[in-house]
Amino acid sequence: MQIRDLPHPDPGDPDVRSGMRFLVWLFRRQLGGQAKALGWGTLHMATVALIPVAMGLTVQAVVDGSGRGLAAAGALLLAMTVLMAAADTMLHRTAVTNWITAAARVQQLLARRTALLGSVLTRRVAAGEVVKVSTGDVEKIGWFVESFSRFAAAVVVATAVCTGLVVYQPRLGLLVLAGVAAVVLTVFPLLPAAERRADAVRAKGGRATELASDTVAGLRVLRGIGGEELFLARYRRASQEMRTASVHSARMWALIDAVQVLVPGLLLTAVVWQGARMALDGRITPGELVTVYGAATFLLFPLRLFQEAASAFVFSRPSARRAVRVLGLRRPAAGDGAPDPAGTAVPPDGELHDPASGLTAAHAALTCVVCGNPDAAERLAARLGGHPADPEGLPSVRLGGIPLDELPLAAARTAVLVQDKDPVLLSGTLAELLDVPCSGAVPPDRALAAAQCDDVLAALAPGGPDRDGDPMRARITERGRSLSGGQRQRLALARSLLTDPQVLVLDEPTSAVDSHTEARIAEGLRALRSGRTTVVFTSSPLLLDRADQVVFVPDGRVAAAGRHRDLLRTDPAYRAVVTREPDPPGGPGAARPGPAAEYAEETA
């Protein structure tokens, strides 16, 4: 797998039983790249390890006064330098490729899981944690994948060097081997504490990121109520807690680095002292002493790689656990839908029926649903789209008599589109915002006109990149923050109308617009969706009056259905919700028509 081949055609089905199993699965998916990196890494380090041998031959040639030996040693050093440079270049290339391809695979898996979960994701995992997993955690997982091949090469070469030293000079070789073991045995007991402190930093960092995200998202509201200082103080506390945890973690890593310097330094001192005594006694030649010393010095390089691999492993394990937490989420009750690898399933058509609530939306009609409780309306809208918010074990919604749970997820979402009450506008041009999968039956200009976006287009027109007045080329900032709430709501509605699904479910699509605009949207929506099934959750009389049928669902079950004006006259509880009048002391059944209801009856 090369970087130019990204994204992966199929990122695979990960093992999400644990973070460690996920890392193992990730390695198995790119064994070829790991083998290449291991081969180049072994060649590079073996070449570096042989430099002390060449240096020893050079010193011995000088001592012996052999010009031919000196020339041969020089030629050997030159060849080793070229080979080392080439191997190091290829090692870097393959290791970074492993890093990027592994990170890309994890990001694709996260994106696929996010698309499958929909709005359920942020109900199960905090938004700040999702951001942390998809950015920093992905990078740390890729770092471990990249460092593992160099670590494995270091193990192979270090083992070979230690073995060669024991054979070449047993006394010095055993001394070096004991020093290497001492370094490893002094560092590894410190890693669990370092991992715990790194976990604390991640947890506090995720909390700080979540607070920052919430603050930025609600900045306008905070300014309106004067709550900037309150949230600033909360973020300041979270930031200081993260700083304190980071300092504690840094102290542990500083201790590990100090051990990595102290113990090898003592090892080199012991090797030089013992080697010098043996050279003075005539038991080894000066060239052999240089070779042993150079080999011991070389072993400091693999030991540093061991420390880097240990750091990568310590940081990647919690990152893998957090990634698994997201990747292991499933859509409650509905599952992930029936498999449809070819994507050939044809979405059904017909009336939309929810057995749990008794709600039925007639085929090719405009149905308005009144709940009286915004949270209940949101849950019911999610159910109609086949995306239940909670695993309640309720029967699936049926479209044309077919349960949505039995359909492939892509087919279910093609058939039923749900626009929640707070839709998100992605940054980019207006043309990119409206570049969504659609049937092609509704052109963008008709969708924008039906959503009454004329003033939005006029406001965006001067913002084109070439000042040519084309609103489709105007840029929309992140989440549409440069627009008003009503403008964002209407652009989101236009985007939903453009897709032209068989069933469109809208949750309070006009809550942020004035009554005149709302009336025009109601007419445009009815005209544009003619022949299609449309369900609107609202309590606005302007929309309710234009519906083919109104369904009243006060407590999770259908209580009444009919035309809006008929329900105003015959159902006191419905009238109380729509006209915003409180129930009289006798309860909903004792309600009497108020002034607004009397006016509605008179105008009926």
Short mmCIF file of C-alpha atoms in Angstrom, two decimals, residues 22-391:
data_model
loop_
_atom_site.label_atom_id
_atom_site.label_comp_id
_atom_site.label_asym_id
_atom_site.label_seq_id
_atom_site.Cartn_x
_atom_site.Cartn_y
_atom_site.Cartn_z
CA PHE A 22 -7.07 -3.52 17.72
CA LEU A 23 -3.35 -2.70 17.45
CA VAL A 24 -2.59 -6.33 16.56
CA TRP A 25 -5.33 -6.26 13.90
CA LEU A 26 -3.89 -3.04 12.52
CA PHE A 27 -0.44 -4.66 12.21
CA ARG A 28 -1.87 -7.70 10.46
CA ARG A 29 -3.53 -5.46 7.87
CA GLN A 30 -0.14 -4.13 6.73
CA LEU A 31 2.29 -7.00 7.19
CA GLY A 32 3.89 -6.27 3.83
CA GLY A 33 4.80 -2.72 4.80
CA GLN A 34 6.09 -3.85 8.19
CA ALA A 35 8.25 -6.54 6.55
CA LYS A 36 9.77 -3.98 4.17
CA ALA A 37 10.51 -1.57 7.00
CA LEU A 38 12.01 -4.38 9.08
CA GLY A 39 14.27 -5.43 6.20
CA TRP A 40 15.52 -1.91 5.46
CA GLY A 41 15.89 -1.17 9.18
CA THR A 42 17.93 -4.30 9.77
CA LEU A 43 20.19 -3.50 6.81
CA HIS A 44 20.68 0.08 7.99
CA MET A 45 21.51 -0.82 11.59
CA ALA A 46 23.68 -3.74 10.59
CA THR A 47 25.71 -1.36 8.44
CA VAL A 48 26.02 1.07 11.35
CA ALA A 49 26.99 -1.80 13.65
CA LEU A 50 29.82 -2.81 11.28
CA ILE A 51 31.41 0.63 11.36
CA PRO A 52 33.33 -0.18 14.59
CA VAL A 53 34.77 -3.22 12.81
CA ALA A 54 36.00 -1.05 9.94
CA MET A 55 37.36 1.50 12.39
CA GLY A 56 39.17 -1.27 14.29
CA LEU A 57 40.71 -2.51 11.03
CA THR A 58 41.78 1.06 10.23
CA VAL A 59 43.46 1.54 13.61
CA GLN A 60 45.16 -1.83 13.40
CA ALA A 61 46.40 -1.05 9.86
CA VAL A 62 47.94 2.18 11.15
CA VAL A 63 49.56 0.36 14.06
CA ASP A 64 50.93 -2.30 11.71
CA GLY A 65 51.99 0.31 9.12
CA SER A 66 50.06 -1.48 6.36
CA GLY A 67 49.09 0.84 3.52
CA ARG A 68 47.16 -1.89 1.72
CA GLY A 69 45.18 -2.64 4.88
CA LEU A 70 44.45 1.06 5.37
CA ALA A 71 43.19 1.40 1.76
CA ALA A 72 40.98 -1.68 2.14
CA ALA A 73 39.54 -0.30 5.38
CA GLY A 74 38.85 3.05 3.68
CA ALA A 75 37.10 1.37 0.76
CA LEU A 76 35.04 -0.68 3.18
CA LEU A 77 34.01 2.47 5.09
CA LEU A 78 33.01 4.19 1.83
CA ALA A 79 30.89 1.24 0.69
CA MET A 80 29.25 1.01 4.11
CA THR A 81 28.48 4.74 4.06
CA VAL A 82 26.71 4.50 0.69
CA LEU A 83 24.81 1.40 1.75
CA MET A 84 23.87 2.97 5.09
CA ALA A 85 22.54 6.14 3.41
CA ALA A 86 20.46 4.16 0.91
CA ALA A 87 19.05 1.85 3.61
CA ASP A 88 18.26 4.78 5.91
CA THR A 89 16.41 6.56 3.09
CA MET A 90 14.31 3.52 2.29
CA LEU A 91 13.69 2.84 5.98
CA HIS A 92 12.38 6.35 6.48
CA ARG A 93 10.22 6.06 3.37
CA THR A 94 8.64 2.74 4.33
CA ALA A 95 8.23 3.61 8.02
CA VAL A 96 6.47 6.91 7.28
CA THR A 97 4.32 5.13 4.70
CA ASN A 98 3.30 2.65 7.41
CA TRP A 99 2.48 5.56 9.72
CA ILE A 100 0.33 7.42 7.22
CA THR A 101 -1.48 4.35 5.87
CA ALA A 102 -2.25 3.11 9.39
CA ALA A 103 -3.52 6.55 10.45
CA ALA A 104 -5.60 6.78 7.27
CA ARG A 105 -7.11 3.34 7.96
CA VAL A 106 -8.11 4.36 11.48
CA GLN A 107 -9.57 7.63 10.24
CA GLN A 108 -11.60 5.82 7.59
CA LEU A 109 -12.90 3.39 10.21
CA LEU A 110 -13.88 6.28 12.48
CA ALA A 111 -15.57 8.12 9.62
CA ARG A 112 -17.49 4.99 8.62
CA ARG A 113 -18.61 4.37 12.20
CA THR A 114 -19.65 8.01 12.59
CA ALA A 115 -21.74 7.78 9.43
CA LEU A 116 -23.38 4.56 10.64
CA LEU A 117 -24.18 5.93 14.10
CA GLY A 118 -25.42 9.35 13.05
CA SER A 119 -26.73 11.43 15.94
CA VAL A 120 -26.40 8.46 18.31
CA LEU A 121 -22.62 9.00 18.43
CA THR A 122 -22.62 12.27 20.37
CA ARG A 123 -25.21 10.88 22.77
CA ARG A 124 -22.90 8.02 23.65
CA VAL A 125 -19.49 9.75 23.46
CA ALA A 126 -18.66 13.37 24.25
CA ALA A 127 -17.95 15.55 21.23
CA GLY A 128 -14.58 16.56 22.67
CA GLU A 129 -13.52 12.93 22.96
CA VAL A 130 -14.57 12.23 19.38
CA VAL A 131 -12.40 15.14 18.22
CA LYS A 132 -9.50 13.88 20.35
CA VAL A 133 -9.76 10.35 18.91
CA SER A 134 -9.95 11.50 15.29
CA THR A 135 -6.91 13.81 15.60
CA GLY A 136 -4.35 13.21 18.37
CA ASP A 137 -5.16 9.55 19.04
CA VAL A 138 -4.95 8.62 15.37
CA GLU A 139 -1.52 10.26 15.19
CA LYS A 140 -0.26 8.35 18.26
CA ILE A 141 -1.49 5.02 16.89
CA GLY A 142 0.31 5.75 13.62
CA TRP A 143 3.46 6.70 15.55
CA PHE A 144 3.56 3.29 17.26
CA VAL A 145 3.01 1.49 13.96
CA GLU A 146 5.88 3.48 12.44
CA SER A 147 8.28 2.94 15.36
CA PHE A 148 7.61 -0.78 15.72
CA SER A 149 9.52 -1.76 12.57
CA ARG A 150 12.58 0.23 13.66
CA PHE A 151 12.28 -1.28 17.13
CA ALA A 152 12.16 -4.79 15.69
CA ALA A 153 15.22 -4.08 13.53
CA ALA A 154 17.04 -2.74 16.59
CA VAL A 155 16.25 -5.91 18.52
CA VAL A 156 17.59 -8.11 15.71
CA VAL A 157 20.81 -6.14 15.25
CA ALA A 158 21.45 -5.56 18.97
CA THR A 159 21.06 -9.30 19.62
CA ALA A 160 23.50 -10.07 16.81
CA VAL A 161 26.03 -7.50 18.09
CA CYS A 162 25.86 -8.78 21.68
CA THR A 163 26.27 -12.35 20.46
CA GLY A 164 29.24 -11.35 18.30
CA LEU A 165 30.90 -9.51 21.17
CA VAL A 166 30.55 -12.53 23.45
CA VAL A 167 32.17 -14.72 20.80
CA TYR A 168 34.80 -12.14 19.83
CA GLN A 169 35.85 -11.08 23.35
CA PRO A 170 33.93 -13.10 25.96
CA ARG A 171 34.88 -10.99 28.98
CA LEU A 172 34.07 -7.63 27.38
CA GLY A 173 31.09 -9.11 25.56
CA LEU A 174 29.52 -10.38 28.77
CA LEU A 175 30.14 -6.99 30.36
CA VAL A 176 28.34 -5.22 27.50
CA LEU A 177 25.50 -7.76 27.59
CA ALA A 178 25.05 -7.19 31.35
CA GLY A 179 24.98 -3.42 30.79
CA VAL A 180 22.30 -3.70 28.09
CA ALA A 181 20.20 -5.90 30.37
CA ALA A 182 20.64 -3.36 33.18
CA VAL A 183 19.34 -0.54 30.96
CA VAL A 184 16.27 -2.55 29.94
CA LEU A 185 15.53 -3.76 33.47
CA THR A 186 15.78 -0.25 34.94
CA VAL A 187 13.54 1.37 32.32
CA PHE A 188 10.68 -1.11 31.98
CA PRO A 189 9.49 -0.92 35.62
CA LEU A 190 8.98 2.82 35.11
CA LEU A 191 6.69 2.42 32.07
CA PRO A 192 3.43 1.52 33.92
CA ALA A 193 3.66 4.71 36.00
CA ALA A 194 4.42 6.70 32.85
CA GLU A 195 1.35 5.16 31.16
CA ARG A 196 -0.92 6.07 34.09
CA ARG A 197 0.29 9.65 34.04
CA ALA A 198 -0.15 9.83 30.27
CA ASP A 199 -3.73 8.56 30.69
CA ALA A 200 -4.41 11.35 33.19
CA VAL A 201 -3.11 13.93 30.72
CA ARG A 202 -5.38 12.56 27.97
CA ALA A 203 -8.45 12.55 30.19
CA LYS A 204 -7.93 16.11 31.31
CA GLY A 205 -7.04 17.20 27.80
CA GLY A 206 -10.26 15.72 26.44
CA ARG A 207 -12.22 17.55 29.13
CA ALA A 208 -10.54 20.86 28.24
CA THR A 209 -11.20 20.28 24.52
CA GLU A 210 -14.86 19.55 25.22
CA LEU A 211 -15.23 22.74 27.28
CA ALA A 212 -13.55 24.78 24.54
CA SER A 213 -15.82 23.27 21.87
CA ASP A 214 -18.94 23.97 23.92
CA THR A 215 -17.83 27.52 24.62
CA VAL A 216 -17.13 28.32 20.98
CA ALA A 217 -20.43 26.75 19.85
CA GLY A 218 -22.43 28.79 22.39
CA LEU A 219 -20.44 32.02 22.20
CA ARG A 220 -23.37 34.13 21.03
CA VAL A 221 -25.61 32.88 23.79
CA LEU A 222 -22.85 33.37 26.37
CA ARG A 223 -22.39 36.97 25.32
CA GLY A 224 -26.11 37.52 25.45
CA ILE A 225 -26.39 36.37 29.07
CA GLY A 226 -22.99 37.65 30.19
CA GLY A 227 -21.63 34.17 30.87
CA GLU A 228 -18.21 34.54 29.24
CA GLU A 229 -16.35 34.84 32.54
CA LEU A 230 -18.10 31.82 34.01
CA PHE A 231 -17.10 29.57 31.14
CA LEU A 232 -13.66 31.15 30.98
CA ALA A 233 -13.11 30.28 34.64
CA ARG A 234 -14.22 26.68 33.99
CA TYR A 235 -11.85 26.36 31.06
CA ARG A 236 -9.04 27.97 33.04
CA ARG A 237 -9.46 25.37 35.80
CA ALA A 238 -9.53 22.52 33.29
CA SER A 239 -6.47 23.93 31.55
CA GLN A 240 -4.52 24.22 34.81
CA GLU A 241 -5.45 20.66 35.76
CA MET A 242 -4.14 19.49 32.40
CA ARG A 243 -0.94 21.53 32.88
CA THR A 244 -0.35 19.95 36.30
CA ALA A 245 -0.92 16.46 34.92
CA SER A 246 1.41 17.19 31.99
CA VAL A 247 4.17 18.31 34.37
CA HIS A 248 3.79 15.09 36.38
CA SER A 249 3.98 13.04 33.18
CA ALA A 250 6.99 15.00 31.93
CA ARG A 251 8.84 14.34 35.20
CA MET A 252 8.42 10.60 34.75
CA TRP A 253 9.70 10.73 31.17
CA ALA A 254 12.60 12.90 32.32
CA LEU A 255 13.48 10.21 34.86
CA ILE A 256 13.34 7.56 32.11
CA ASP A 257 15.62 9.69 29.91
CA ALA A 258 18.03 10.18 32.81
CA VAL A 259 18.24 6.43 33.35
CA GLN A 260 18.84 6.00 29.61
CA VAL A 261 21.83 8.33 29.88
CA LEU A 262 23.24 7.27 33.26
CA VAL A 263 23.30 3.48 32.87
CA PRO A 264 24.81 3.44 29.34
CA GLY A 265 27.38 5.99 30.52
CA LEU A 266 28.40 3.69 33.35
CA LEU A 267 28.51 0.82 30.84
CA LEU A 268 30.91 2.67 28.53
CA THR A 269 33.10 3.65 31.49
CA ALA A 270 33.33 0.01 32.59
CA VAL A 271 34.08 -1.17 29.02
CA VAL A 272 36.88 1.38 28.58
CA TRP A 273 38.40 0.59 31.99
CA GLN A 274 38.33 -3.17 31.50
CA GLY A 275 39.43 -2.93 27.87
CA ALA A 276 42.34 -0.64 28.72
CA ARG A 277 43.56 -3.10 31.37
CA MET A 278 43.34 -5.98 28.89
CA ALA A 279 45.21 -3.96 26.24
CA LEU A 280 47.97 -3.07 28.71
CA ASP A 281 48.29 -6.75 29.61
CA GLY A 282 48.56 -7.60 25.91
CA ARG A 283 45.45 -9.76 25.88
CA ILE A 284 43.81 -7.67 23.12
CA THR A 285 45.20 -5.43 20.40
CA PRO A 286 44.42 -1.70 20.12
CA GLY A 287 42.25 -2.43 17.09
CA GLU A 288 40.21 -4.98 19.00
CA LEU A 289 39.75 -2.49 21.85
CA VAL A 290 38.47 0.14 19.39
CA THR A 291 36.11 -2.44 17.87
CA VAL A 292 34.65 -3.43 21.25
CA TYR A 293 34.31 0.18 22.36
CA GLY A 294 32.68 1.14 19.05
CA ALA A 295 30.24 -1.77 19.30
CA ALA A 296 29.32 -0.78 22.86
CA THR A 297 28.82 2.81 21.69
CA PHE A 298 26.65 1.58 18.83
CA LEU A 299 24.38 -0.24 21.27
CA LEU A 300 23.35 3.14 22.71
CA PHE A 301 21.50 3.74 19.43
CA PRO A 302 19.22 0.67 19.67
CA LEU A 303 18.66 1.45 23.35
CA ARG A 304 17.34 4.89 22.39
CA LEU A 305 15.04 3.21 19.88
CA PHE A 306 13.82 0.91 22.64
CA GLN A 307 12.91 3.96 24.70
CA GLU A 308 11.14 5.57 21.73
CA ALA A 309 9.18 2.38 21.00
CA ALA A 310 8.25 2.09 24.68
CA SER A 311 7.02 5.71 24.66
CA ALA A 312 5.01 5.09 21.49
CA PHE A 313 3.49 1.95 23.00
CA VAL A 314 2.59 3.73 26.25
CA PHE A 315 0.87 6.54 24.36
CA SER A 316 -0.78 4.35 21.73
CA ARG A 317 -2.48 1.86 24.08
CA PRO A 318 -4.86 4.41 25.66
CA SER A 319 -5.39 5.95 22.21
CA ALA A 320 -6.31 2.52 20.84
CA ARG A 321 -8.71 1.95 23.74
CA ARG A 322 -10.43 5.26 23.02
CA ALA A 323 -10.62 4.47 19.31
CA VAL A 324 -12.11 1.06 20.13
CA ARG A 325 -14.69 2.72 22.35
CA VAL A 326 -15.96 4.64 19.33
CA LEU A 327 -15.51 1.85 16.79
CA GLY A 328 -17.27 -0.62 19.08
CA LEU A 329 -20.47 1.42 19.28
CA ARG A 330 -23.50 -0.01 17.54
CA ARG A 331 -26.81 1.45 16.53
CA PRO A 332 -29.14 0.40 19.36
CA ALA A 333 -32.00 -1.94 18.60
CA ALA A 334 -31.67 -1.50 14.87
CA GLY A 335 -28.16 -2.85 14.49
CA ASP A 336 -26.29 -1.90 11.34
CA GLY A 337 -28.94 -3.09 8.93
CA ALA A 338 -28.87 -6.06 6.62
CA PRO A 339 -25.72 -6.46 4.53
CA ASP A 340 -25.82 -5.16 0.99
CA PRO A 341 -22.25 -5.14 -0.31
CA ALA A 342 -23.32 -4.44 -3.88
CA GLY A 343 -25.60 -1.58 -2.87
CA THR A 344 -28.37 -2.91 -5.10
CA ALA A 345 -31.27 -2.91 -2.63
CA VAL A 346 -34.20 -0.81 -3.85
CA PRO A 347 -35.77 1.30 -1.08
CA PRO A 348 -39.47 0.53 -0.55
CA ASP A 349 -42.21 3.09 -0.92
CA GLY A 350 -45.57 3.59 0.73
CA GLU A 351 -46.93 4.83 4.02
CA LEU A 352 -44.63 5.27 7.02
CA HIS A 353 -45.91 3.56 10.17
CA ASP A 354 -44.47 3.47 13.69
CA PRO A 355 -45.95 0.54 15.69
CA ALA A 356 -44.63 1.92 18.98
CA SER A 357 -46.51 5.23 18.83
CA GLY A 358 -49.23 4.32 16.35
CA LEU A 359 -48.18 7.17 14.06
CA THR A 360 -48.95 6.68 10.38
CA ALA A 361 -47.85 9.13 7.68
CA ALA A 362 -49.87 8.64 4.53
CA HIS A 363 -48.05 8.05 1.27
CA ALA A 364 -47.44 11.18 -0.87
CA ALA A 365 -49.02 13.44 1.75
CA LEU A 366 -47.89 16.21 4.09
CA THR A 367 -48.32 15.04 7.68
CA CYS A 368 -47.68 17.32 10.64
CA VAL A 369 -47.00 15.84 14.07
CA VAL A 370 -47.64 17.74 17.32
CA CYS A 371 -45.98 16.35 20.44
CA GLY A 372 -45.92 19.27 22.85
CA ASN A 373 -42.53 18.07 24.17
CA PRO A 374 -39.46 18.95 22.05
CA ASP A 375 -37.42 16.04 23.43
CA ALA A 376 -40.20 13.56 22.69
CA ALA A 377 -40.51 14.99 19.17
CA GLU A 378 -36.76 14.57 18.63
CA ARG A 379 -36.84 10.94 19.75
CA LEU A 380 -39.84 10.14 17.58
CA ALA A 381 -38.22 11.82 14.55
CA ALA A 382 -35.12 9.69 15.10
CA ARG A 383 -37.27 6.56 15.25
CA LEU A 384 -38.97 7.42 11.99
CA GLY A 385 -35.56 7.58 10.34
CA GLY A 386 -34.52 4.21 11.74
CA HIS A 387 -32.04 5.82 14.13
CA PRO A 388 -33.38 5.18 17.64
CA ALA A 389 -31.72 7.25 20.36
CA ASP A 390 -32.06 4.59 23.07
CA PRO A 391 -32.04 0.79 23.00
#
